mmCIF file of C-alpha atoms in Angstrom:
data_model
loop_
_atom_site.group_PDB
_atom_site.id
_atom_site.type_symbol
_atom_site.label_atom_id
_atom_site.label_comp_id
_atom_site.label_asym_id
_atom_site.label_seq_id
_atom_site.Cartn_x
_atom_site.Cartn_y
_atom_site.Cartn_z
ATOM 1 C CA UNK C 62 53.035 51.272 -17.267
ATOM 2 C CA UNK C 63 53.839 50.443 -20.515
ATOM 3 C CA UNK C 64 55.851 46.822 -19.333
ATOM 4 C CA UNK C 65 52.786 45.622 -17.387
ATOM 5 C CA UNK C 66 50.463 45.920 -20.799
ATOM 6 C CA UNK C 67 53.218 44.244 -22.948
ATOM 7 C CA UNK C 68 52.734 41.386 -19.722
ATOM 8 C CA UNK C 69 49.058 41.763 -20.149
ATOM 9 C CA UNK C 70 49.524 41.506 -23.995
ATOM 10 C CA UNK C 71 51.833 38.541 -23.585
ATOM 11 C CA UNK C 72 49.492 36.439 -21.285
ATOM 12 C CA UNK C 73 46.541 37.448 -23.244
ATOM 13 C CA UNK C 74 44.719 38.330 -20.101
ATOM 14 C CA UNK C 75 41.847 40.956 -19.859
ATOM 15 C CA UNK C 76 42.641 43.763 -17.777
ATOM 16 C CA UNK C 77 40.110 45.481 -15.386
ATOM 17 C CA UNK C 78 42.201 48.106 -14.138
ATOM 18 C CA UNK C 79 45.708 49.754 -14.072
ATOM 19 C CA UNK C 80 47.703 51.684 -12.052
ATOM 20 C CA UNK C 81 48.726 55.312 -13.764
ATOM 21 C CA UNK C 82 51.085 57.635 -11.914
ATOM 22 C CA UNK C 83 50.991 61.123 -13.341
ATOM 23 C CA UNK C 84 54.112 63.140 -13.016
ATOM 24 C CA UNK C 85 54.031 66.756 -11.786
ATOM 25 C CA UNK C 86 55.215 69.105 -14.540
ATOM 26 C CA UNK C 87 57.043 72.453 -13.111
ATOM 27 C CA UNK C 88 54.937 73.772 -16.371
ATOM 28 C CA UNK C 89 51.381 74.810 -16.137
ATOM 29 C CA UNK C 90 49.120 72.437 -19.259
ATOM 30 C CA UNK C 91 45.698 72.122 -20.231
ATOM 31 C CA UNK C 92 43.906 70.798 -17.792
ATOM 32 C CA UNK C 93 44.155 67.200 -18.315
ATOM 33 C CA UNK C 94 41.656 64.069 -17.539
ATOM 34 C CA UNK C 95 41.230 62.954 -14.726
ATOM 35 C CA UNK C 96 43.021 59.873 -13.181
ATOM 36 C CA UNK C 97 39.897 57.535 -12.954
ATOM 37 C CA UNK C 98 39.045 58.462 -16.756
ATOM 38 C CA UNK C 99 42.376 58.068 -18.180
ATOM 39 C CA UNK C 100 42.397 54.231 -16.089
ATOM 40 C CA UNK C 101 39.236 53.416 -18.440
ATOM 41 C CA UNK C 102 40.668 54.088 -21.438
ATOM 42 C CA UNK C 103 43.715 52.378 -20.777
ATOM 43 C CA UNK C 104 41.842 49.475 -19.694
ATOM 44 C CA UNK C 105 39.816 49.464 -23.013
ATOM 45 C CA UNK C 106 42.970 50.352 -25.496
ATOM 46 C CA UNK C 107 44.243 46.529 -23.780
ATOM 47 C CA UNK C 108 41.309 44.901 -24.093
ATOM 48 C CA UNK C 109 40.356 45.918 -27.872
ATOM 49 C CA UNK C 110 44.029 44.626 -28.504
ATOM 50 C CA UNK C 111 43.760 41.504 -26.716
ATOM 51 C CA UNK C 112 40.431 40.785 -26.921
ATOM 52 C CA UNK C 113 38.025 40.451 -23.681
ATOM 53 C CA UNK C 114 38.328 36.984 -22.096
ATOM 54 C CA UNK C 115 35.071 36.068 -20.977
ATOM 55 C CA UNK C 116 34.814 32.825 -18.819
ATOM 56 C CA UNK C 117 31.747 31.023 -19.999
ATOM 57 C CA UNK C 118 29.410 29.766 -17.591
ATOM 58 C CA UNK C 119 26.775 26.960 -18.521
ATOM 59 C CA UNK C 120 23.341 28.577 -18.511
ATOM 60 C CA UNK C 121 21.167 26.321 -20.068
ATOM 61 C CA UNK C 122 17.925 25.191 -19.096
ATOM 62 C CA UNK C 123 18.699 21.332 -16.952
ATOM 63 C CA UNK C 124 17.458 18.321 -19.392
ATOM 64 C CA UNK C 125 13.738 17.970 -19.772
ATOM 65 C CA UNK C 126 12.648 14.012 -19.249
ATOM 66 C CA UNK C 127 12.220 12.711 -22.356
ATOM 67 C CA UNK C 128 9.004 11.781 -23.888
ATOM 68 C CA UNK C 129 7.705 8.880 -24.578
ATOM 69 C CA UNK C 130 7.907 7.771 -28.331
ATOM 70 C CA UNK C 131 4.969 8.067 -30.321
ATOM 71 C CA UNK C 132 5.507 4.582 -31.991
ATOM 72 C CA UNK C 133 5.636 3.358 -28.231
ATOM 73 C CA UNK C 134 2.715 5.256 -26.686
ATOM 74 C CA UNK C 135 0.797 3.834 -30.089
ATOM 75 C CA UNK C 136 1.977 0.248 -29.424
ATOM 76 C CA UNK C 137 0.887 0.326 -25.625
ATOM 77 C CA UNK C 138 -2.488 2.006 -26.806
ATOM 78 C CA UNK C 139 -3.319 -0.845 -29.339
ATOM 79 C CA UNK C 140 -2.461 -3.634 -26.885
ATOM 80 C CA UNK C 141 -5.086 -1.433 -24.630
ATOM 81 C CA UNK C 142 -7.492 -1.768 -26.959
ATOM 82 C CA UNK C 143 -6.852 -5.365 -28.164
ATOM 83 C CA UNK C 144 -7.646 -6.354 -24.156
ATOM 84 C CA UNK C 145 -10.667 -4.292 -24.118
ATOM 85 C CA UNK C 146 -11.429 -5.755 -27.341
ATOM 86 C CA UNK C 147 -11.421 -9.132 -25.696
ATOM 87 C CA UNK C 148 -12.583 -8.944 -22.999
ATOM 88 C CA UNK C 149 -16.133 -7.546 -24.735
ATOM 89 C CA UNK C 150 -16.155 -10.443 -26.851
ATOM 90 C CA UNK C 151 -15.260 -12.886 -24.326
ATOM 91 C CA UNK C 152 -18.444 -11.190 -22.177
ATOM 92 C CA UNK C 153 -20.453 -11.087 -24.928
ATOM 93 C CA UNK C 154 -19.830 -14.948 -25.952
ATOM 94 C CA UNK C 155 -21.009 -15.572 -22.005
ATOM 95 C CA UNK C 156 -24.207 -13.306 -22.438
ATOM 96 C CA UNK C 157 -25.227 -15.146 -25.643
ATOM 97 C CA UNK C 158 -24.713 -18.832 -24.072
ATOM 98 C CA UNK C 159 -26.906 -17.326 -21.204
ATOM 99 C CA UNK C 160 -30.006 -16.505 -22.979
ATOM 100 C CA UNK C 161 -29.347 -19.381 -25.296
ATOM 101 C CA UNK C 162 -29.607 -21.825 -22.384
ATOM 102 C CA UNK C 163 -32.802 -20.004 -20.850
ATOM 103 C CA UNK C 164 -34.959 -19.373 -24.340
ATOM 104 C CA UNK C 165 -33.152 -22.181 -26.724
ATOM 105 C CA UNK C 166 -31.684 -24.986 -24.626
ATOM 106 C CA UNK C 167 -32.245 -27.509 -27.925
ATOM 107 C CA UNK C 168 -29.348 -25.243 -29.964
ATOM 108 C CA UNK C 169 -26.044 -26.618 -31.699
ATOM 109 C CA UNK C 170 -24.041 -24.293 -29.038
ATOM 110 C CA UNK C 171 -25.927 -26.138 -26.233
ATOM 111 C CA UNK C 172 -25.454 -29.392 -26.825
ATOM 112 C CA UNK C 173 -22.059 -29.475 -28.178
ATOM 113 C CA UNK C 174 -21.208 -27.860 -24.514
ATOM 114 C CA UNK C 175 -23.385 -30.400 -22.560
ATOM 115 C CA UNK C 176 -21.628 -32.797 -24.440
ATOM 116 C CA UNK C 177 -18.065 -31.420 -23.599
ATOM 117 C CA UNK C 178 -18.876 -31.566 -20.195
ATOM 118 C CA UNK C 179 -20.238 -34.915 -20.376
ATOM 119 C CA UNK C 180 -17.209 -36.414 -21.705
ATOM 120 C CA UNK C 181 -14.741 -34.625 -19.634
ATOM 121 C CA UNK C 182 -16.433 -35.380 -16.441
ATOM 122 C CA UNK C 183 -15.321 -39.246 -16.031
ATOM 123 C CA UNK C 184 -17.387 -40.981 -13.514
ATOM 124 C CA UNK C 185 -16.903 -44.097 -12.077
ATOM 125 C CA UNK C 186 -18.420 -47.188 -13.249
ATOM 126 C CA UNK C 187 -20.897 -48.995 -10.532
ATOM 127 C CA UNK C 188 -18.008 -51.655 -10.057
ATOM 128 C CA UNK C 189 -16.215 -49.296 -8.118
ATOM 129 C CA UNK C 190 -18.443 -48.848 -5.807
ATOM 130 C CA UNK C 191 -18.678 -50.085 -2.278
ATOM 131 C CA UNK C 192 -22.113 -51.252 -1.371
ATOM 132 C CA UNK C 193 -23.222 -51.226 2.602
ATOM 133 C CA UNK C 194 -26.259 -53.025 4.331
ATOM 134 C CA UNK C 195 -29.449 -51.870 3.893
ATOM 135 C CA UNK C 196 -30.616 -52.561 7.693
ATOM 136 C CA UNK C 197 -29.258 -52.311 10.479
ATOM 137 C CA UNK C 198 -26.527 -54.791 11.841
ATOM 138 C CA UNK C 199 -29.147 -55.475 15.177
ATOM 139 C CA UNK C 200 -31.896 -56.622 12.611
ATOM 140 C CA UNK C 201 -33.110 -59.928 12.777
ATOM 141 C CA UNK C 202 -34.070 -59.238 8.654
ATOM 142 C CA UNK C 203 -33.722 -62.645 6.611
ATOM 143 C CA UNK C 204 -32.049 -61.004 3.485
ATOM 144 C CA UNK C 205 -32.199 -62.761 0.445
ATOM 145 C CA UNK C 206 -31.140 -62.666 -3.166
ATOM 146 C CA UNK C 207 -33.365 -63.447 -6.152
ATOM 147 C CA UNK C 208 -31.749 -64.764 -9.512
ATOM 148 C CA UNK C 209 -32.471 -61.607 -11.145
ATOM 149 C CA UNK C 210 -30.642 -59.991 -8.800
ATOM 150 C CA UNK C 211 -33.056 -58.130 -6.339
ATOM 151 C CA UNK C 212 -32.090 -58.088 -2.923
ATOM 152 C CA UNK C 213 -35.631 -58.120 -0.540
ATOM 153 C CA UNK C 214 -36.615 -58.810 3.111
ATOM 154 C CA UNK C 215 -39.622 -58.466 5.347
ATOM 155 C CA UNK C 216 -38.393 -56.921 8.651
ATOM 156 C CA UNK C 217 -39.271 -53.737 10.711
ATOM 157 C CA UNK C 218 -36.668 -51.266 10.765
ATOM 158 C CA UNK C 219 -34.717 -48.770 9.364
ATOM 159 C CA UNK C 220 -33.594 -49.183 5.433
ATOM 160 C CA UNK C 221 -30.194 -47.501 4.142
ATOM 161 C CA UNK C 222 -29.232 -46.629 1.037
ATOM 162 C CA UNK C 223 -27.020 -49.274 -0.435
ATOM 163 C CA UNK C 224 -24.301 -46.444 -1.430
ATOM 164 C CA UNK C 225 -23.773 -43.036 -1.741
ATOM 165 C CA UNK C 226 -25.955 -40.751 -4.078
ATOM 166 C CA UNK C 227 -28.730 -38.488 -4.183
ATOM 167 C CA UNK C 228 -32.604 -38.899 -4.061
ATOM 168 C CA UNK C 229 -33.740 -38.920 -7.366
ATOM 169 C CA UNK C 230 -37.773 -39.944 -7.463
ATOM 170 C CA UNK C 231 -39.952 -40.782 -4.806
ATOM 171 C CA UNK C 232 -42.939 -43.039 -5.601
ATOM 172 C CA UNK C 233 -46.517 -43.281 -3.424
ATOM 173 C CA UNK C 234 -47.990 -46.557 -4.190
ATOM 174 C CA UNK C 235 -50.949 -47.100 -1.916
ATOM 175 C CA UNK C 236 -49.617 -45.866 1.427
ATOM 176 C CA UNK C 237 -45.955 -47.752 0.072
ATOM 177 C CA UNK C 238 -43.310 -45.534 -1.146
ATOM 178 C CA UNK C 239 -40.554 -46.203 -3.536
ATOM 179 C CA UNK C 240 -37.174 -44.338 -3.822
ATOM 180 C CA UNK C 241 -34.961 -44.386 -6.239
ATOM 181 C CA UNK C 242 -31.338 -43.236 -5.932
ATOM 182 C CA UNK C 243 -28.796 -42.146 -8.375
ATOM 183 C CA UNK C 244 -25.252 -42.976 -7.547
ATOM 184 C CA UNK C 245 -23.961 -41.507 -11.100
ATOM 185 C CA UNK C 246 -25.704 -40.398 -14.055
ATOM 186 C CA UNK C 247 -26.037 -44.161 -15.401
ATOM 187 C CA UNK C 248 -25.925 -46.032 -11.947
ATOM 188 C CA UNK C 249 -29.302 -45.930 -10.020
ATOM 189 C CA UNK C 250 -30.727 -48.075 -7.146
ATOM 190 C CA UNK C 251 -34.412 -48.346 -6.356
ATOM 191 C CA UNK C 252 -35.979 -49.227 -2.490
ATOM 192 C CA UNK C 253 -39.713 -50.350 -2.791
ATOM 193 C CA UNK C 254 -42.034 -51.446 -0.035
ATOM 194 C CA UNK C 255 -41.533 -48.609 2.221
ATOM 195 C CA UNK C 256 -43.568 -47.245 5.037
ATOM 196 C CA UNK C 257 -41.882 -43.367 5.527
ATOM 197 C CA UNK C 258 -39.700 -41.870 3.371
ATOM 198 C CA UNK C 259 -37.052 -39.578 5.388
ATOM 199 C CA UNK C 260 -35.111 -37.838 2.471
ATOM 200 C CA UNK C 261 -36.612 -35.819 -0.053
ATOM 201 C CA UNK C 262 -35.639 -35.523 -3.952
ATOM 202 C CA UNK C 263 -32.488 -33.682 -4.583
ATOM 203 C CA UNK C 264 -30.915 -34.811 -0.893
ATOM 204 C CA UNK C 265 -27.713 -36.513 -0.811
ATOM 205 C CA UNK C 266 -27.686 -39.247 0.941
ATOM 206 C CA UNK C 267 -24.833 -41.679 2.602
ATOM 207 C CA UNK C 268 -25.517 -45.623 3.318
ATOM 208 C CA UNK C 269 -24.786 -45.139 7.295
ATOM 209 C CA UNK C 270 -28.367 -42.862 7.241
ATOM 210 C CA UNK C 271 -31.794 -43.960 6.823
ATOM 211 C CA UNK C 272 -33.674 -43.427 3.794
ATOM 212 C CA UNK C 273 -36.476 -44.390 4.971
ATOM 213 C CA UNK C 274 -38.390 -47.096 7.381
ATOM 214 C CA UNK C 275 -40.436 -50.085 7.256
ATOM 215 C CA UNK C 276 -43.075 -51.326 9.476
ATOM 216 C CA UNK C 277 -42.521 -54.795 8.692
ATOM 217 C CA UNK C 278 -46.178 -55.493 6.681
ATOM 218 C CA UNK C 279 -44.985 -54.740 3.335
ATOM 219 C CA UNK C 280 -41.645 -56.732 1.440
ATOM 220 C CA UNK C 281 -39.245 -54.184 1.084
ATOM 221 C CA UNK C 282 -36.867 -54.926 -1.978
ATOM 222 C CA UNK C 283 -33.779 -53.202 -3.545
ATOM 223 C CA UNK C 284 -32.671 -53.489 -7.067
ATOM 224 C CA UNK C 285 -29.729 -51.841 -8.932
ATOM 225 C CA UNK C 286 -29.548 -50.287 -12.647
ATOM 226 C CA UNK C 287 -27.002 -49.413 -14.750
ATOM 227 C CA UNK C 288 -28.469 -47.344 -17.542
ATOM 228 C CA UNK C 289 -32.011 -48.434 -17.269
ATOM 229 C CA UNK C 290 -30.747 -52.635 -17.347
ATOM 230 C CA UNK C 291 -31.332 -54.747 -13.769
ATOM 231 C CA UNK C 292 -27.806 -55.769 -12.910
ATOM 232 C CA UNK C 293 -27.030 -59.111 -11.288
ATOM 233 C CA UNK C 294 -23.950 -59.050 -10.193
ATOM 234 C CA UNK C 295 -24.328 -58.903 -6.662
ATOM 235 C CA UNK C 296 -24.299 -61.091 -3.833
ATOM 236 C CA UNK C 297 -24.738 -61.622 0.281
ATOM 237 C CA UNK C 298 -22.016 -62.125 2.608
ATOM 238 C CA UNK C 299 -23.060 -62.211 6.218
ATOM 239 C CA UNK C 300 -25.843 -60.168 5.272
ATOM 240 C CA UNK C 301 -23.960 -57.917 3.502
ATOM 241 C CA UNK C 302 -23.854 -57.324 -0.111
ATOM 242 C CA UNK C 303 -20.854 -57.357 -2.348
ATOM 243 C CA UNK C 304 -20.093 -57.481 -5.689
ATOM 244 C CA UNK C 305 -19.526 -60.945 -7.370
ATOM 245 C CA UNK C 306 -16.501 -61.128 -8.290
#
């Protein structure tokens, strides 16, 4: 017994158990401990010299996620609020323009915007237009051009708008109806002398569609503006009128 604790001594290993073998003695003793009791205090005699080896085992709670840092969570809050922040102004600036153009359409606001628009709207000049008969190609209408530049016949038949717009004004003038069209916000043309009117104001029109009709008893004439001035700067060719060039 006593080599296999110098062994256990040696290795340094903790020892659970022993084996004792107890000798009979031809002499009668005290009664002595019994085999299982005198094991456990062997066992703790070698392990108070060699000191219980105790294989540690990793018991700790797994890693909690980590949290977000406060400096973060504070930086994503303020960029939050600095959209929010934003966006109430921007709504806000809308709202206020709003009731501005309802209740005060004269303000500084309102006409610096109009004016904005204006200017970054370009429109094109009446040059670039393409004008178009204003009757029919079966008319028998004697078209003619005055030296102030107003195109007139006397003819029954449809009349056509010399170009694309919209129906400004319409004019009744004794049973005669004049309409004037506005191509851009400068470039207008005017159709006097007419017996129905087919389009009403704010209708688009296109020069292959009647404007209107004439019965033939009235001079029908056509004149162009740019800006309020009678431009002359038109002429016929085979009925059909074209810019001089």
């Amino acid at each position: 017994m006593n080599e296999e604790l110098d062994y256990a001594e040696m290795l340094e290993i903790p020892v659970n158990t022993v084996n004792v073998v107890k000798k009979k003695s031809i002499f009668k003793r005290k009664k002595q401990p019994r085999q299982d009791d005198l094991k456990e205090q062997v066992v703790e005699s070698v392990n108070e010299r060699v000191g219980a080896y105790v294989i540690s085992e990793d018991v700790s709670d797994p890693p909690k996620p980590e949290k977000p840092k406060l400096k973060s969570v504070l930086k994503n809050d303020k960029a939050g609020i600095v959209l929010m922040s934003e966006a109430i102004l921007v709504g806000v600036i809308a709202l206020a323009i709003f009731v501005t153009n309802i209740f005060l359409p004269n303000t500084v606001i309102n006409t610096f915007l109009s004016s904005f628009s204006q200017t970054a709207v370009e429109e094109p000049v009446y040059s670039e237009f393409k004008l178009a008969p204003v009757v029919s190609e079966l008319s028998d209408a004697e078209m003619v051009v005055s030296d102030a530049g107003v195109l007139s016949f006397t003819a029954e038949g449809s009349v056509y708008p010399i170009c694309n717009g919209n129906v400004s004004k319409v004019y009744d003038n004794e049973g005669l109806y004049t309409v004037e069209i506005a191509h851009t916000s400068t470039f207008t043309s005017v159709v006097t002398g007419l017996s129905n009117v087919y389009s009403a104001v704010g209708t688009a029109v296109r020069s292959n569609i009647p404007v209107g009709y004439s019965d033939g008893q009235a001079e029908v004439r056509v004149s162009l503006y740019d800006n309020g001035t009678l431009l002359n700067c038109f002429t016929l060719s085979d009925e059909v009128p074209v810019w001089k060039s």
